[in-house]
Amino acid sequence: MGNKDITDFNEAQLRKRAASKEELNICLTNNYAFQKIFKNEEIVKGFLIALLHLKETDIEELEVTDPFVEGEVKEEKEGILDVKLILNGGKKINIEMQNTYQEDWAERSLFYNCRMFTEGLKKGESYYELPPCIHVGILDFNYLKSPGFY
């Protein structure tokens, strides 16, 4: 069958090929493959445990949520996250995959994380109630321009 792009197959065909002994050559930098893999809770749980040095008990609850981030008013910029998760009823994690260099990557990442950080805070609630937010960028380019990136 050769090297066909993953978008040439529907989900049933992919499942059939994955269960067979036929080689399935899919790169996780393919957006479809990335989203399918990272919406599997067991895979994401293992990934986060390894990446963030967590214990399995640190992830009591894992919720894959709607990745669409709306602005508060019609004129505000919106965003679509690759994978958005909520751990243990509060901590929010955004996992983004980016194949090409973007000069505004740090600003864009900060925008997404800030929007995710403030969503859900109700009038009268204390800022201390804001849950921690973590942004994970899986990049296919070198962005180690700052000691804050690893």
Short mmCIF file of C-alpha atoms in Angstrom, two decimals:
data_model
loop_
_atom_site.label_atom_id
_atom_site.label_comp_id
_atom_site.label_asym_id
_atom_site.label_seq_id
_atom_site.Cartn_x
_atom_site.Cartn_y
_atom_site.Cartn_z
CA MET A 1 0.00 0.00 0.00
CA GLY A 2 3.00 2.29 0.33
CA ASN A 3 3.29 5.54 2.25
CA LYS A 4 -0.17 7.05 2.12
CA ASP A 5 -1.10 10.10 4.14
CA ILE A 6 -3.20 9.25 7.19
CA THR A 7 -6.01 11.49 5.93
CA ASP A 8 -6.54 8.99 3.07
CA PHE A 9 -7.99 6.49 5.58
CA ASN A 10 -11.14 6.59 7.65
CA GLU A 11 -11.09 5.49 11.28
CA ALA A 12 -12.37 1.96 10.56
CA GLN A 13 -9.61 1.41 7.99
CA LEU A 14 -6.97 2.72 10.42
CA ARG A 15 -8.19 0.41 13.19
CA LYS A 16 -8.11 -2.55 10.79
CA ARG A 17 -4.59 -1.73 9.62
CA ALA A 18 -3.35 -1.11 13.17
CA ALA A 19 -4.67 -4.53 14.26
CA SER A 20 -3.05 -6.27 11.29
CA LYS A 21 0.62 -7.03 10.79
CA GLU A 22 0.75 -4.55 7.92
CA GLU A 23 3.14 -1.67 8.54
CA LEU A 24 1.39 1.51 9.61
CA ASN A 25 3.73 4.42 8.95
CA ILE A 26 2.21 7.40 10.76
CA CYS A 27 4.24 10.30 12.10
CA LEU A 28 2.87 11.95 15.23
CA THR A 29 3.57 15.35 13.72
CA ASN A 30 0.54 14.65 11.55
CA ASN A 31 -2.23 16.72 13.18
CA TYR A 32 -4.88 13.99 12.85
CA ALA A 33 -2.62 11.32 14.36
CA PHE A 34 -1.50 13.66 17.14
CA GLN A 35 -5.07 14.49 18.14
CA LYS A 36 -6.20 10.84 18.03
CA ILE A 37 -3.27 9.67 20.17
CA PHE A 38 -3.50 12.51 22.70
CA LYS A 39 -7.24 12.03 23.20
CA ASN A 40 -6.54 8.53 24.55
CA GLU A 41 -6.58 9.04 28.33
CA GLU A 42 -4.14 6.22 29.13
CA ILE A 43 -1.55 7.51 26.65
CA VAL A 44 -1.91 11.09 27.90
CA LYS A 45 -1.66 9.93 31.50
CA GLY A 46 1.60 8.09 30.81
CA PHE A 47 2.97 11.05 28.84
CA LEU A 48 2.20 13.52 31.65
CA ILE A 49 3.61 11.24 34.34
CA ALA A 50 6.87 10.97 32.40
CA LEU A 51 7.09 14.62 31.32
CA LEU A 52 6.02 16.31 34.55
CA HIS A 53 7.60 13.72 36.90
CA LEU A 54 4.24 12.88 38.47
CA LYS A 55 3.22 9.78 40.36
CA GLU A 56 0.31 7.82 38.99
CA THR A 57 -1.69 8.82 42.09
CA ASP A 58 -1.16 12.50 41.20
CA ILE A 59 -3.61 12.02 38.34
CA GLU A 60 -6.84 10.97 40.03
CA GLU A 61 -9.01 12.42 37.28
CA LEU A 62 -8.18 13.22 33.67
CA GLU A 63 -10.73 14.99 31.50
CA VAL A 64 -10.11 15.68 27.81
CA THR A 65 -12.12 18.86 27.22
CA ASP A 66 -13.35 20.92 24.29
CA PRO A 67 -10.25 22.61 22.85
CA PHE A 68 -12.14 25.71 21.62
CA VAL A 69 -11.26 28.82 23.65
CA GLU A 70 -13.70 31.68 23.11
CA GLY A 71 -13.14 35.35 23.69
CA GLU A 72 -15.32 37.04 26.28
CA VAL A 73 -16.80 39.36 23.66
CA LYS A 74 -17.32 38.94 19.94
CA GLU A 75 -14.34 41.14 19.03
CA GLU A 76 -11.80 39.18 21.12
CA LYS A 77 -9.46 36.69 19.53
CA GLU A 78 -10.43 33.03 19.81
CA GLY A 79 -8.19 30.00 19.87
CA ILE A 80 -8.34 26.29 19.22
CA LEU A 81 -6.01 24.24 21.38
CA ASP A 82 -4.69 20.89 20.18
CA VAL A 83 -5.38 19.04 23.44
CA LYS A 84 -6.83 20.56 26.60
CA LEU A 85 -6.96 18.52 29.81
CA ILE A 86 -8.12 18.96 33.37
CA LEU A 87 -6.43 16.96 36.13
CA ASN A 88 -7.85 16.19 39.55
CA GLY A 89 -10.75 18.59 39.11
CA GLY A 90 -8.65 21.70 38.65
CA LYS A 91 -5.16 21.76 37.17
CA LYS A 92 -5.40 22.59 33.46
CA ILE A 93 -2.94 21.41 30.83
CA ASN A 94 -2.71 22.48 27.21
CA ILE A 95 -0.63 20.31 24.86
CA GLU A 96 0.21 21.96 21.53
CA MET A 97 2.09 20.49 18.59
CA GLN A 98 3.73 22.89 16.14
CA ASN A 99 5.59 21.73 13.02
CA THR A 100 6.87 25.03 11.69
CA TYR A 101 8.72 27.89 13.34
CA GLN A 102 6.54 30.83 14.29
CA GLU A 103 8.17 34.01 15.49
CA ASP A 104 5.24 34.69 17.85
CA TRP A 105 5.20 31.22 19.42
CA ALA A 106 5.98 32.42 22.97
CA GLU A 107 3.35 35.16 22.83
CA ARG A 108 0.75 32.82 21.31
CA SER A 109 1.47 30.18 23.96
CA LEU A 110 1.20 32.77 26.73
CA PHE A 111 -2.10 34.03 25.27
CA TYR A 112 -3.56 30.51 25.22
CA ASN A 113 -2.33 29.74 28.73
CA CYS A 114 -3.64 33.02 30.18
CA ARG A 115 -7.03 32.54 28.55
CA MET A 116 -7.18 28.98 29.91
CA PHE A 117 -6.00 30.21 33.35
CA THR A 118 -8.77 32.78 33.76
CA GLU A 119 -11.69 30.85 32.26
CA GLY A 120 -14.31 29.79 34.73
CA LEU A 121 -13.43 32.32 37.46
CA LYS A 122 -16.73 33.73 38.66
CA LYS A 123 -17.49 37.20 39.91
CA GLY A 124 -16.68 37.42 43.62
CA GLU A 125 -14.34 34.40 43.63
CA SER A 126 -10.84 34.84 44.99
CA TYR A 127 -7.88 34.81 42.63
CA TYR A 128 -6.43 32.18 44.97
CA GLU A 129 -9.05 29.82 43.55
CA LEU A 130 -7.48 29.92 40.09
CA PRO A 131 -6.09 26.47 39.28
CA PRO A 132 -2.54 25.98 38.01
CA CYS A 133 -2.15 25.87 34.23
CA ILE A 134 0.62 24.15 32.30
CA HIS A 135 1.39 24.68 28.63
CA VAL A 136 3.29 21.89 26.86
CA GLY A 137 4.59 22.72 23.40
CA ILE A 138 5.83 19.83 21.27
CA LEU A 139 7.83 21.65 18.63
CA ASP A 140 9.53 20.54 15.44
CA PHE A 141 11.95 23.46 15.65
CA ASN A 142 14.47 24.72 18.20
CA TYR A 143 13.01 27.33 20.54
CA LEU A 144 15.65 27.19 23.25
CA LYS A 145 16.27 30.93 23.11
CA SER A 146 15.40 31.40 26.77
CA PRO A 147 16.27 29.44 29.92
CA GLY A 148 12.49 29.19 30.56
CA PHE A 149 12.08 26.71 27.69
CA TYR A 150 13.11 23.06 27.88
#
